Amino acid sequence: MDIDVQTLLIEFIGGLGIFLLGIKYMGDGLQKSAGDRLRDILDRFTSNPFLGVLAGIIVTVLIQSSSGTTVLTVGLVNAGYMTLRQAIGVIMGANIGTTVTAFIIGIDLGEYALLIMALGAFLLFFFKKPIVNAAGQAVFGFGSLFFGLELMSSGMSPLRSLEAFHELTVSMSETPILGVVIGTVFTLIVQSSSATIGILQGLYSEGAIELGAALPVLFGDNIGTTITAIIASIGASVAAKRAALTHVTFNLIGATVFLLLLIPFTNYVAFLQDWLNLNPEMTIAFGHGSFNIANTIVQFPFIAALAWFVTKLIPGDDTIIEYKPMHLDPIFIQQSSSLALDQAKAEVVRMGSYAHKGLEETHLYVTTQNEKNSEMALQVEGALNNLDRKITDYLVEIASTSLSEVESAEHTALMNTVRDIERIGDHFENILELIDYKMSNKVILTDQAMEDLNNMFDLTAMTVKQAIESLELKDREAALEVIQKEDQIDKMERKFRKSHIIRMNEGLCNGSAGIVFVDIISNLERIGDHAVNIAENVLGE
C-alpha cells in the first residue's frame, strides 16, 4: 500500500494549525464576553483553597487553556493579589478545567464543523455589537477545533498500517515511561495539552494506539503543559516563580503516582468505556478527567506541604507590591472616627511611599532601559489606582459619621492628598510610555539631556519623599522645604527647556528627541506640583 507521506503531513500539520487557532479563538471569544470578570473571579473566589479550585475550573473552561489560567494566576501572585497557597488551589482547578476541551472533542461534531464555522463567521461579519462579535469568535473557534481534528484524523488514519509506528506503540505499551516522555515533548512543542490530547483521541479512535499506551502519553501531556507557566514566570517575582514550580511539581507527582497505578487505572478506564458505552474520543476524555480530578483530590490536603516545598526550592524574600490596603479596618468607622482617620492616614502614607518607589523605578528605567524596572513601576501604578479607590471609599464612609471641626479638616486634607498621590502615578506612567516610545523609535538623547533628566528626577523624587514624610509626621518644617524644592523644580524645568531649544538650534538633537525630553520634564514638573499640594494640606493652607 502506497502512503503519500507529503499529503498526510500537510493534512496533519494544517489540521493541527487550525485546531490550535480554534482553541485560541474560542478562548479569546469567551474571554471577551467575560471581560474583566475573569480577574474578579480569581480575586474573589480564592479566599480558601477549595474555592480556589472552583475558580480555577471556571476560568479555565472560559478561556480554554489551563496554561492561560496559570499565567493569569502567576500574574496575580506577582502583583500581590494572591498568596501562594491560594494560587495552588487555582492551579489544581485549572488542571480539571482543561479536561473540558477533551470532553467537547468527545462529542463527535466533525461533520458539522464547517457549518459551525460558517455560523461563527456570520456573527463576526454581519453584526456590529461587540458582544455578538465575541460570541461569533467563540463559535468560529469551536467549529475550527473540530475541522482541525477532522483534518488531523484523516492525516493519521494510515499510521496504523505503518510497521514503524506499530512498533513504537508496542514499545510504549511495554515501557509506559516512553509514552510520558513523548507526551511531554510533544506538548512542549505545540504549547497546548488540549492539542496533544486531541491527537491522542484521533489516534485511539483510528485504532492506531492501545489504551495502555495512550494513557501514559496523557500523563506526559499534563507535564508538558506546565512549560507556559514557567516561561511566564521568567523574570517575574519570587512568588510567581514558586507558583509556576507548583504547577510542575503537582503534575509530576500526579504522573508518577498514576504510572505506578497504570494497570488498575487502564482497567478502570476500559471498564468505563464498556459500562457507559463511550466512543474512543470520549474514553480518552474520561481518562483525562479522572486523572486530573483524582490527582487534585489526592494532593488537595497537601497544599501547605506543596507551598513549603516550593518555598524551600526557591528561597528569597519576595518584594511584592501589596495591592490590597493594610490599615483600613471598617470596625473603627462606627466606634471612633478619629481612630478611623488615623487608619486612613496610615494607608495614605503607605500609598505615598509606593508613589515614591514607582518614581524611583521609573528613573531606573530611564537610565537602564531594563524591562524589569518598567514592570515594577507599572505594578506600583496599578496598586496606587486600587488604593485610591479603597481609601476614597473608606473616607466617604467616615464622612457619614459625625466629625468635629478638626477631624473634618483632616478628612478633607486626606481626600485631596489621595488624589494627588494617584496623579503622581499617572505622571510616571506617562514617562514610562515616553521611554517605550524612545526605545521603539530609536530616539537618541544627548549626554547633556540625560544628565539634566537625572538631576531633575533626583530632585523630584526627593521632593515627593519629603512631602510624604511631612504628612506622616505632621512636620511643618519639612512641608515648607517641599515648597522651596518645588520652586527649584520649576526653575529647573524652565532652564532645561531653554538649553534644550539651544541644542535643537545647534543641530545636536532632533525633533523627536525634543518631544521626548520636553514631555518627560513637564511630567516631572507636574509631579512636583502634586508634592506641593500634599505639603500645603499639611500646612493647612
XYZ file of C-alpha atoms in Angstrom, residues 56-536:
481
model
C -9.526 27.614 38.506
C -12.071 25.307 36.863
C -14.444 28.158 35.894
C -11.752 30.400 34.415
C -10.085 27.546 32.519
C -13.409 26.490 30.994
C -13.925 30.116 29.945
C -10.518 30.681 28.367
C -9.986 27.082 27.196
C -6.410 26.919 28.401
C -5.016 25.691 31.702
C -1.763 27.449 30.774
C -3.737 30.672 30.332
C -5.249 30.367 33.806
C -1.875 29.532 35.338
C -0.286 32.520 33.605
C -3.114 34.765 34.926
C -2.521 33.307 38.391
C 1.238 33.841 38.152
C 0.447 37.468 37.249
C -1.905 37.885 40.225
C 0.643 36.344 42.615
C 3.282 38.620 41.114
C 1.034 41.629 41.750
C 0.369 40.627 45.341
C -3.331 39.945 44.725
C -2.996 36.333 45.757
C -0.841 34.266 48.111
C 0.997 31.138 47.010
C -1.452 28.865 48.858
C -4.434 30.443 47.126
C -2.645 30.083 43.793
C -2.067 26.350 44.323
C -5.836 25.781 44.586
C -6.405 27.712 41.344
C -3.692 25.710 39.537
C -5.299 22.437 40.670
C -8.650 23.690 39.367
C -7.059 24.723 36.060
C -5.931 21.132 35.527
C -9.509 19.902 35.949
C -10.938 22.698 33.782
C -8.662 21.848 30.870
C -10.281 18.393 30.561
C -13.465 20.094 29.312
C -11.836 20.534 25.889
C -11.290 16.766 25.684
C -14.962 16.153 26.517
C -16.026 18.683 23.855
C -13.885 16.771 21.333
C -15.560 13.556 22.504
C -18.910 14.877 21.223
C -18.384 13.942 17.609
C -19.332 17.079 15.710
C -16.784 16.689 12.914
C -19.365 16.564 10.121
C -20.923 19.845 11.299
C -17.577 21.632 11.705
C -17.833 23.763 8.565
C -21.443 24.719 9.369
C -20.429 25.846 12.864
C -17.542 27.869 11.386
C -19.926 29.485 8.898
C -22.291 30.460 11.718
C -19.395 31.977 13.666
C -18.201 33.926 10.620
C -21.770 35.166 10.037
C -21.937 36.508 13.623
C -18.480 38.059 13.225
C -19.073 39.868 9.939
C -22.733 40.864 9.847
C -23.193 42.301 13.322
C -21.768 45.442 14.860
C -22.336 44.649 18.544
C -19.070 43.689 20.288
C -20.796 41.034 22.425
C -22.228 39.318 19.290
C -18.778 39.508 17.654
C -17.214 37.915 20.730
C -19.818 35.115 20.593
C -19.136 34.731 16.849
C -15.435 34.441 17.540
C -16.067 31.731 20.152
C -18.401 29.815 17.795
C -15.944 30.107 14.895
C -13.171 28.804 17.168
C -15.414 25.950 18.298
C -16.004 24.934 14.679
C -12.317 25.280 13.751
C -11.450 22.949 16.609
C -13.498 20.140 15.020
C -12.440 20.985 11.481
C -8.777 20.811 12.515
C -9.415 17.466 14.245
C -11.045 16.033 11.113
C -8.014 17.018 9.032
C -5.617 15.600 11.613
C -7.577 12.345 11.806
C -7.515 11.785 8.050
C -3.780 12.554 8.138
C -3.260 9.964 10.876
C -5.520 7.161 9.657
C -2.876 5.336 7.555
C -0.459 5.326 10.516
C -1.885 2.093 11.933
C -0.715 0.183 8.854
C 2.823 1.606 9.175
C 5.161 -1.009 10.667
C 7.440 1.550 12.367
C 4.536 3.283 14.101
C 3.107 -0.049 15.198
C 6.451 -0.987 16.783
C 6.583 2.367 18.583
C 3.149 1.883 20.147
C 4.018 -1.660 21.206
C 7.180 -0.445 22.936
C 5.102 2.354 24.518
C 2.773 -0.300 25.967
C 5.765 -2.211 27.332
C 7.633 0.833 28.727
C 4.997 3.385 29.723
C 7.655 5.980 30.638
C 8.356 6.312 26.912
C 4.730 7.410 26.408
C 5.122 10.001 29.175
C 8.252 11.412 27.504
C 6.564 11.535 24.076
C 3.507 13.292 25.556
C 5.670 15.796 27.440
C 7.918 16.640 24.487
C 5.045 16.995 22.036
C 3.128 19.289 24.376
C 6.273 21.363 24.953
C 6.468 21.857 21.185
C 2.839 22.752 20.460
C 2.294 24.530 23.832
C -1.183 23.086 24.266
C -2.150 19.932 26.140
C -5.603 20.135 24.521
C -3.982 19.722 21.094
C -1.887 16.704 22.054
C -4.876 15.094 23.753
C -6.934 15.815 20.628
C -4.300 13.996 18.551
C -4.301 11.124 21.052
C -8.101 10.885 20.784
C -7.732 10.767 16.997
C -5.094 8.014 17.104
C -7.120 5.968 19.569
C -10.306 6.273 17.512
C -8.375 5.198 14.378
C -7.214 2.119 16.303
C -3.581 3.162 15.845
C -2.760 3.011 19.559
C -3.780 0.808 22.503
C -5.389 2.222 25.641
C -2.438 1.096 27.798
C -0.036 3.054 25.565
C -2.337 6.090 25.249
C -2.768 6.798 28.972
C 0.954 7.428 29.746
C 1.019 9.897 26.832
C -1.882 11.624 28.590
C 0.181 11.943 31.792
C 3.031 13.390 29.735
C 0.710 15.982 28.202
C -0.070 17.221 31.685
C 3.619 17.673 32.469
C 4.319 19.383 29.135
C 1.590 21.981 29.601
C 3.474 23.473 32.572
C 6.107 24.981 30.255
C 3.911 28.014 29.505
C 3.719 28.972 33.185
C 7.483 28.521 33.516
C 8.042 30.861 30.564
C 5.573 33.361 32.093
C 7.439 33.331 35.398
C 10.877 34.101 33.909
C 11.855 37.495 35.214
C 8.813 37.631 37.493
C 8.817 37.823 41.279
C 9.927 35.011 43.572
C 6.273 34.259 44.378
C 5.386 33.930 40.690
C 8.309 31.530 40.140
C 7.033 29.480 43.072
C 3.531 29.357 41.570
C 4.942 28.081 38.264
C 7.067 25.488 40.061
C 3.987 24.320 41.969
C 2.290 23.617 38.646
C 5.247 21.460 37.550
C 5.518 19.659 40.905
C 1.775 18.969 41.066
C 1.696 17.433 37.580
C 4.953 15.488 38.048
C 3.682 13.915 41.280
C 0.368 13.074 39.588
C 2.056 11.455 36.588
C 4.382 9.435 38.825
C 1.574 8.141 41.059
C -0.580 7.143 38.100
C 2.310 5.468 36.266
C 2.732 3.219 39.304
C -1.014 2.504 39.210
C -1.152 2.226 35.409
C -2.637 -1.288 35.201
C -5.576 -0.688 37.600
C -6.140 2.754 36.025
C -6.198 1.266 32.496
C -8.672 -1.393 33.681
C -10.821 1.337 35.261
C -10.917 3.384 32.017
C -11.677 0.241 29.971
C -14.498 -0.572 32.424
C -15.928 2.960 31.999
C -15.757 2.551 28.211
C -17.844 -0.646 28.303
C -20.204 0.442 31.068
C -21.053 3.870 29.607
C -20.691 2.677 26.008
C -18.223 5.500 25.235
C -16.820 6.282 21.812
C -12.976 6.203 21.627
C -12.610 10.003 21.923
C -14.872 10.108 25.000
C -12.905 7.228 26.549
C -9.702 9.275 26.447
C -11.633 12.318 27.768
C -12.900 10.284 30.733
C -9.369 9.006 31.343
C -8.042 12.562 31.284
C -10.838 13.858 33.534
C -10.461 11.012 36.036
C -6.699 11.504 36.186
C -6.927 15.242 36.910
C -9.811 15.015 39.384
C -8.160 12.143 41.287
C -4.825 13.969 41.244
C -6.456 17.062 42.769
C -8.315 15.042 45.424
C -5.111 13.204 46.397
C -2.922 16.320 46.592
C -5.507 18.817 47.915
C -4.838 18.046 51.614
C -1.128 18.681 50.995
C -1.417 22.253 49.706
C 0.508 23.582 52.703
C 3.245 20.962 52.156
C 3.446 21.859 48.441
C 3.771 25.549 49.349
C 6.504 24.712 51.897
C 8.351 22.545 49.337
C 8.479 25.173 46.573
C 9.411 27.885 49.110
C 12.388 25.730 50.139
C 13.361 25.126 46.485
C 13.051 28.813 45.553
C 14.217 30.736 48.604
C 14.314 34.503 48.926
C 12.251 37.353 50.267
C 9.572 38.489 47.966
C 9.310 42.119 47.068
C 5.620 42.115 46.428
C 3.592 45.175 45.720
C 0.578 44.639 48.010
C -2.425 45.802 46.016
C -4.772 45.481 48.955
C -4.964 48.091 51.740
C -3.486 47.015 55.075
C -4.888 49.553 57.553
C -8.493 50.170 56.564
C -10.442 48.321 59.232
C -14.181 49.092 58.918
C -14.694 48.369 62.635
C -13.261 51.794 63.570
C -15.698 53.819 61.484
C -18.649 53.405 63.872
C -16.539 53.175 67.037
C -14.267 56.170 66.721
C -13.979 58.487 63.751
C -10.602 59.815 64.943
C -9.149 56.270 65.032
C -10.653 55.602 61.594
C -8.980 58.775 60.286
C -5.646 57.579 61.736
C -6.127 54.283 59.872
C -6.879 56.148 56.649
C -3.857 58.383 57.132
C -1.562 55.370 57.705
C -2.845 53.893 54.433
C -2.355 57.218 52.588
C 1.258 57.351 53.860
C 1.763 53.776 52.644
C 0.288 54.767 49.280
C 2.665 57.754 49.199
C 5.699 55.561 49.800
C 4.565 53.440 46.836
C 4.369 56.570 44.674
C 7.970 57.366 45.641
C 9.038 53.782 44.845
C 7.287 53.956 41.451
C 9.117 57.180 40.658
C 12.465 55.594 41.599
C 11.747 52.558 39.371
C 10.776 54.910 36.516
C 14.090 56.749 36.953
C 15.936 53.411 36.794
C 14.035 52.543 33.605
C 15.103 55.849 32.050
C 18.769 55.117 32.775
C 18.987 51.305 32.352
C 16.046 50.639 29.969
C 15.600 47.340 31.818
C 12.080 45.906 31.352
C 12.034 44.767 34.995
C 12.021 48.367 36.230
C 9.182 49.290 33.896
C 7.106 46.279 35.013
C 7.710 47.122 38.666
C 6.698 50.767 38.141
C 3.527 49.704 36.294
C 2.657 47.333 39.129
C 3.083 50.195 41.581
C 0.798 52.311 39.398
C -1.822 49.548 39.475
C -1.526 49.394 43.264
C -1.917 53.190 43.503
C -5.132 53.072 41.465
C -6.511 50.289 43.643
C -5.548 52.013 46.912
C -7.007 55.283 45.608
C -10.406 53.594 45.198
C -10.279 51.738 48.505
C -9.083 54.712 50.608
C -11.602 57.069 48.990
C -14.447 54.611 49.730
C -13.241 54.345 53.339
C -13.061 58.129 53.703
C -16.544 58.506 52.225
C -17.839 56.081 54.872
C -16.078 58.082 57.613
C -17.783 61.238 56.329
C -21.185 59.715 57.107
C -20.334 59.763 60.847
C -20.358 62.981 62.854
C -16.936 64.659 62.639
C -15.573 67.506 64.759
C -14.207 70.593 63.020
C -10.588 69.446 63.339
C -11.467 65.945 62.095
C -13.406 67.412 59.218
C -10.368 69.467 58.133
C -8.128 66.393 58.337
C -10.693 64.377 56.376
C -10.705 66.945 53.554
C -6.887 67.069 53.546
C -6.664 63.268 53.231
C -9.249 63.211 50.431
C -7.171 65.748 48.484
C -3.874 64.001 49.243
C -5.126 60.650 47.892
C -5.988 62.318 44.577
C -2.554 63.949 44.389
C -0.704 60.693 45.069
C -2.780 58.884 42.442
C -1.959 61.627 39.921
C 1.782 61.157 40.627
C 1.276 57.542 39.452
C -0.367 58.766 36.246
C 2.564 61.085 35.514
C 5.270 58.463 35.975
C 3.174 56.116 33.820
C 3.294 58.816 31.098
C 7.092 58.897 31.461
C 7.271 55.089 31.070
C 5.287 55.383 27.826
C 7.671 58.101 26.599
C 10.668 55.838 27.275
C 8.941 52.968 25.441
C 8.407 55.361 22.507
C 12.062 56.439 22.708
C 13.228 52.798 22.625
C 10.938 51.571 19.860
C 11.717 54.568 17.644
C 15.446 54.503 18.447
C 15.389 58.113 19.642
C 18.772 59.238 20.976
C 19.056 61.768 23.802
C 22.358 63.665 24.145
C 24.546 63.111 27.214
C 23.691 66.609 28.423
C 19.946 65.887 28.108
C 20.374 62.651 30.096
C 22.317 64.479 32.803
C 19.575 67.121 33.034
C 16.937 64.393 33.317
C 18.867 62.607 36.086
C 19.205 65.842 38.082
C 15.528 66.624 37.757
C 14.495 63.055 38.644
C 16.651 63.124 41.800
C 15.185 66.429 42.937
C 11.589 65.387 42.169
C 11.919 62.021 43.977
C 13.417 63.792 46.998
C 10.541 66.294 46.989
C 7.878 63.547 46.852
C 9.607 61.639 49.662
C 9.764 64.733 51.835
C 6.114 65.592 51.143
C 5.059 62.126 52.350
C 7.293 62.432 55.443
C 5.780 65.835 56.256
C 2.330 64.211 56.047
C 3.309 61.249 58.227
C 4.966 63.328 60.980
C 2.791 66.463 60.592
C 6.134 68.211 60.105
C 5.615 71.865 59.068
C 9.369 72.418 58.540
C 9.543 69.568 56.019
C 6.376 70.842 54.309
C 7.924 74.308 53.876
C 11.080 72.724 52.420
C 8.903 70.864 49.889
C 7.508 74.202 48.710
C 11.071 75.569 48.271
C 12.179 72.428 46.402
C 9.196 72.644 44.078
C 10.240 76.191 43.250
C 13.656 74.754 42.262
C 11.923 72.121 40.102
C 10.003 74.851 38.246
C 13.183 76.845 37.635
C 14.980 73.690 36.544
C 12.243 72.890 34.032
C 12.397 76.396 32.504
C 16.201 76.298 32.331
C 16.347 72.809 30.788
C 13.695 73.714 28.245
C 15.783 76.718 27.106
C 19.074 74.807 26.917
C 17.213 72.113 25.013
C 15.980 74.604 22.391
C 19.582 75.791 22.012
C 20.704 72.180 21.410
C 17.966 71.799 18.770
C 19.049 75.016 17.022
C 22.642 73.851 17.000
C 21.511 70.576 15.408
C 22.796 68.498 18.345
C 19.478 66.693 18.700
C 16.421 66.122 16.517
C 12.708 66.875 16.862
C 11.517 63.523 18.197
C 14.225 63.560 20.886
C 12.980 67.065 21.688
C 9.413 65.904 22.198
C 10.503 63.036 24.485
C 12.774 65.278 26.589
C 10.314 68.161 26.990
C 7.417 65.805 27.814
C 9.432 63.984 30.490
C 10.495 67.192 32.250
C 6.973 68.614 32.107
C 5.625 65.384 33.704
C 8.271 65.689 36.432
C 7.277 69.317 36.982
C 3.648 68.238 37.404
C 4.726 65.572 39.941
C 6.411 68.431 41.850
C 3.106 70.356 41.810
C 1.291 67.389 43.371
C 4.005 67.106 46.049
C 3.401 70.777 46.919
C -0.346 70.147 47.163
C 0.386 67.407 49.724
C 2.661 69.759 51.689
C 0.067 72.558 51.603
